[in-house]
Amino acid sequence: MENAAYIIVFAMVVSLVLIQINRTEASPIIALVNRWLRWGIFSTGGAYVLKGLLMLDHPYWMLVVMFALIWFLGETLYNWMAIKAYSYSELPLFPNYEPNESGEEWPTQKRFLKMREDIRANGFVHLCSMRAWVMDSVHVRISVYQDASTATRLQITFLPQTKTNGMATIIGLSTLTADGCRYVTDNTFMPYAGFYPENWFVERRPWIRSLTSLLKRHKNRLEKNNETPVPHTSDPLEETNAHQRMIERLNVEMGFLTTPLQREEQGRITNAGRYRTWKELWTLNYLGKSMRYS
């Protein structure tokens, strides 16, 4: 038991260090590791304190399991309430994007400069920048690029982290094929849990943080399915907003979202949609896996 105390304290220090590192890195991988670490600290630390205070005869491992279940139930309740609050909030589910001409989309941190170098090295050229309002003066910003063949578009999404004043990024690759399909490969680490059109084949790899690695995975998917890419011809901004409206309508039809007349009383996300969101949130947070969308 004495050694357990030192291990718990050491784990707490490591967790605090990871939190500070992730304030600038905004890495979902570091966040995932830290969630497991906090779960372990709560379970072992709670069992240690309880056994020491009450001098219980129960085995230490049994108390650890008990506190692990308490953590799971507590986080489940918290996430469910957060999803419900989001369902009733005014935050846009599918925001409308507008041109971003301020030139502010790329932060000056080292990791962002490295990403820009990777974009140029892989032959992508800038097409446009856009942004959408989220809350107050906070915007989600997107930079769109295209390769030399014009068949594959790259979308870099910048997500402000209001709690840490940091910035997280999502890399998304999209290719149209000759048979009318759309292949999407991204590293989104946020739950979506909704539905996509039948001719969309979406794969999420939140563990892949490198553009080069994600692009390789994207090309392998196309080759594996013997797909023939065709050039993009639509305006990126118009296409993005059209997709937002189309996907919103689809999710209403599929029962993930409520109809506009139901939203004041029932919220925007149905109970079935909230369950799907909670399930994907948990698997992303602790397993680094999203739902299968193809």
XYZ file of C-alpha atoms in Angstrom:
294
model
C 0.000 0.000 0.000
C 2.889 2.387 0.700
C 4.229 1.913 -2.815
C 0.738 2.533 -4.190
C 0.759 6.026 -2.691
C 4.002 6.957 -4.470
C 2.714 5.567 -7.769
C -0.543 7.526 -7.472
C 1.289 10.780 -6.720
C 3.675 10.186 -9.637
C 0.711 9.537 -11.953
C -0.901 12.777 -10.802
C 2.253 14.721 -11.635
C 2.447 13.084 -15.072
C -1.214 13.955 -15.703
C -0.608 17.617 -14.819
C 2.408 17.715 -17.141
C 0.361 16.220 -19.991
C -2.340 18.826 -19.441
C 0.200 21.637 -19.754
C 1.772 20.099 -22.873
C -1.610 19.719 -24.525
C -2.443 23.375 -24.000
C -0.169 24.095 -26.963
C -0.205 20.770 -28.821
C -3.994 20.161 -28.705
C -3.279 16.508 -29.469
C -6.179 14.030 -29.198
C -3.616 11.282 -28.583
C -2.201 13.033 -25.508
C -5.758 13.761 -24.368
C -6.706 10.080 -24.742
C -3.690 8.912 -22.722
C -4.471 11.468 -20.023
C -8.104 10.327 -19.769
C -6.999 6.768 -19.042
C -4.442 8.121 -16.578
C -7.050 10.194 -14.736
C -9.406 7.219 -14.628
C -6.647 5.130 -13.100
C -5.734 7.858 -10.596
C -9.342 8.230 -9.491
C -9.831 4.475 -9.134
C -6.606 3.656 -7.322
C -6.478 6.895 -5.332
C -10.089 6.648 -4.202
C -9.592 3.024 -3.150
C -6.393 3.926 -1.297
C -8.025 6.770 0.647
C -11.173 4.792 1.461
C -9.256 1.766 2.668
C -6.939 3.926 4.754
C -9.698 5.981 6.388
C -12.189 3.215 7.106
C -9.725 0.345 7.560
C -11.900 -1.865 5.366
C -11.270 -5.578 5.094
C -12.309 -5.660 1.439
C -9.507 -6.446 -1.045
C -7.843 -3.376 -2.504
C -8.551 -4.494 -6.078
C -12.280 -4.699 -5.309
C -12.312 -1.094 -4.145
C -10.398 -0.079 -7.285
C -13.057 -1.731 -9.457
C -15.786 0.017 -7.471
C -14.231 3.456 -7.996
C -13.611 2.662 -11.690
C -17.344 1.986 -12.082
C -18.154 5.219 -10.240
C -15.924 7.115 -12.717
C -17.620 5.442 -15.678
C -21.115 6.195 -14.403
C -20.192 9.761 -13.483
C -18.642 10.504 -16.854
C -21.572 8.844 -18.625
C -23.993 11.116 -16.772
C -21.842 14.189 -17.476
C -21.533 13.420 -21.200
C -25.224 12.663 -21.525
C -26.142 15.971 -19.878
C -23.632 17.820 -22.085
C -25.106 16.269 -25.244
C -28.604 17.156 -24.085
C -27.529 20.740 -23.348
C -25.921 20.977 -26.794
C -29.144 19.681 -28.334
C -31.085 22.546 -26.753
C -28.419 25.210 -27.289
C -28.189 27.764 -30.079
C -24.788 26.517 -31.241
C -25.097 25.650 -34.954
C -25.022 21.958 -35.836
C -24.324 22.647 -39.512
C -23.091 26.247 -39.695
C -23.132 28.362 -42.809
C -19.666 29.344 -44.046
C -18.614 32.669 -45.466
C -15.393 33.840 -47.167
C -12.553 34.532 -44.751
C -10.413 37.324 -46.128
C -8.746 38.309 -42.862
C -5.733 36.035 -43.432
C -5.850 34.848 -39.810
C -6.485 31.148 -40.359
C -2.889 29.951 -39.850
C -1.401 30.359 -36.342
C 2.344 30.922 -36.082
C 3.177 27.987 -33.808
C 5.848 25.530 -34.926
C 3.452 22.628 -35.516
C 1.336 24.744 -37.862
C 4.377 25.856 -39.835
C 5.350 22.191 -40.187
C 1.865 21.384 -41.469
C 2.107 24.123 -44.109
C 5.413 22.672 -45.261
C 3.761 19.237 -45.576
C 0.952 20.733 -47.638
C 3.406 22.241 -50.122
C 5.553 19.091 -50.164
C 2.532 16.987 -51.141
C 1.692 19.266 -54.060
C -1.422 21.034 -52.767
C -2.202 24.629 -53.695
C -4.492 26.996 -51.836
C -7.995 27.535 -53.237
C -9.858 29.540 -50.614
C -10.417 30.227 -46.930
C -13.753 30.320 -45.135
C -15.153 30.631 -41.651
C -18.379 30.012 -39.753
C -19.678 31.550 -36.550
C -19.881 29.258 -33.534
C -20.527 31.507 -30.537
C -19.860 35.099 -29.531
C -16.791 36.083 -31.584
C -15.533 32.507 -31.969
C -15.296 31.082 -35.491
C -14.427 27.743 -37.034
C -11.999 28.446 -39.887
C -11.251 26.305 -42.922
C -8.509 26.460 -45.556
C -9.129 24.477 -48.739
C -6.373 23.154 -51.017
C -6.296 21.084 -54.192
C -3.697 18.790 -55.737
C -2.287 19.165 -59.250
C -4.784 16.703 -60.733
C -7.689 18.671 -59.153
C -9.141 15.290 -58.128
C -8.329 15.499 -54.421
C -9.155 18.399 -52.177
C -7.577 18.990 -48.797
C -9.471 20.758 -46.053
C -7.738 22.018 -42.918
C -10.229 22.908 -40.194
C -9.111 25.080 -37.275
C -11.061 24.542 -34.074
C -10.565 27.084 -31.251
C -10.085 25.531 -27.817
C -11.863 28.035 -25.601
C -10.730 26.433 -22.308
C -7.030 26.554 -23.141
C -6.945 29.380 -25.716
C -5.301 26.889 -28.062
C -6.100 25.697 -31.561
C -6.797 22.164 -32.770
C -6.787 21.081 -36.408
C -8.617 18.487 -38.473
C -7.216 17.241 -41.777
C -9.759 16.081 -44.350
C -9.210 14.656 -47.841
C -11.992 14.308 -50.399
C -11.954 12.674 -53.847
C -14.746 12.262 -56.397
C -14.818 9.099 -58.521
C -16.064 8.287 -62.008
C -19.001 6.257 -60.663
C -20.338 9.231 -58.679
C -18.956 8.334 -55.260
C -17.153 10.567 -52.820
C -14.296 9.179 -50.741
C -13.493 11.106 -47.570
C -10.586 10.337 -45.255
C -10.003 12.543 -42.225
C -8.613 12.515 -38.712
C -11.631 13.999 -36.957
C -11.477 13.397 -33.212
C -14.928 14.842 -32.442
C -18.115 12.751 -32.458
C -20.425 13.104 -35.441
C -22.568 9.949 -35.066
C -24.972 11.048 -37.811
C -25.512 9.794 -41.339
C -23.908 10.484 -44.709
C -25.337 9.938 -48.221
C -25.081 6.369 -49.529
C -22.502 7.344 -52.149
C -20.182 8.855 -49.539
C -17.500 6.573 -48.133
C -16.121 8.211 -45.019
C -13.237 6.868 -42.963
C -12.006 8.541 -39.795
C -8.500 7.968 -38.476
C -8.095 10.211 -35.416
C -4.734 8.590 -34.557
C -3.152 9.767 -37.824
C -1.932 13.325 -37.291
C 0.384 13.574 -40.317
C -0.939 14.804 -43.659
C 1.482 12.540 -45.543
C 0.296 9.430 -43.684
C -3.368 10.355 -44.052
C -2.913 11.023 -47.784
C -1.266 7.620 -48.193
C -4.227 5.974 -46.471
C -6.646 7.910 -48.681
C -4.898 6.842 -51.887
C -4.756 3.227 -50.714
C -8.522 3.240 -50.241
C -9.054 4.435 -53.801
C -6.630 1.887 -55.240
C -8.079 -0.966 -53.201
C -11.552 -0.271 -54.620
C -10.255 0.321 -58.179
C -11.747 3.807 -58.235
C -11.003 6.332 -60.976
C -10.755 9.899 -59.581
C -12.353 12.751 -61.509
C -11.608 16.498 -61.201
C -13.469 18.749 -58.797
C -15.284 21.524 -60.656
C -17.434 23.158 -57.959
C -16.593 26.228 -55.909
C -15.345 25.047 -52.467
C -17.427 27.526 -50.486
C -20.641 26.804 -52.375
C -19.987 23.068 -52.203
C -19.371 23.154 -48.438
C -22.573 25.048 -47.689
C -24.579 22.818 -50.047
C -23.224 19.745 -48.263
C -24.139 21.238 -44.886
C -27.768 21.675 -45.938
C -27.934 18.267 -47.636
C -26.508 16.387 -44.642
C -28.805 18.235 -42.260
C -31.871 17.210 -44.288
C -30.634 13.627 -44.481
C -30.198 13.397 -40.716
C -33.716 14.683 -40.159
C -35.017 12.001 -42.530
C -32.952 9.288 -40.824
C -34.195 10.205 -37.352
C -30.939 11.572 -35.982
C -32.266 15.141 -35.861
C -35.751 16.329 -34.989
C -37.861 18.361 -37.387
C -37.874 22.173 -36.982
C -41.352 22.051 -35.379
C -40.165 19.591 -32.700
C -36.967 21.346 -31.718
C -38.291 23.856 -29.194
C -39.836 21.079 -27.104
C -37.553 18.097 -27.810
C -34.248 19.705 -28.764
C -32.468 19.278 -32.083
C -31.075 15.768 -31.551
C -33.414 12.818 -31.017
C -32.920 10.357 -28.165
C -31.557 7.819 -30.646
C -29.166 10.460 -31.972
C -28.017 11.352 -28.467
C -27.274 7.712 -27.723
C -25.245 7.388 -30.945
C -23.370 10.581 -30.053
C -22.650 9.390 -26.509
C -21.401 6.023 -27.784
C -19.067 7.595 -30.333
C -17.864 10.169 -27.812
C -16.870 7.369 -25.440
C -15.108 5.264 -28.072
C -13.242 8.325 -29.364
C -12.226 9.492 -25.894
C -11.008 6.126 -24.655
C -10.341 3.959 -27.710
C -9.506 6.535 -30.369
C -12.099 4.980 -32.696
C -15.040 6.583 -34.445
C -18.090 4.924 -35.935
C -17.901 3.279 -39.335
C -19.433 5.491 -42.002
C -18.999 3.212 -45.040
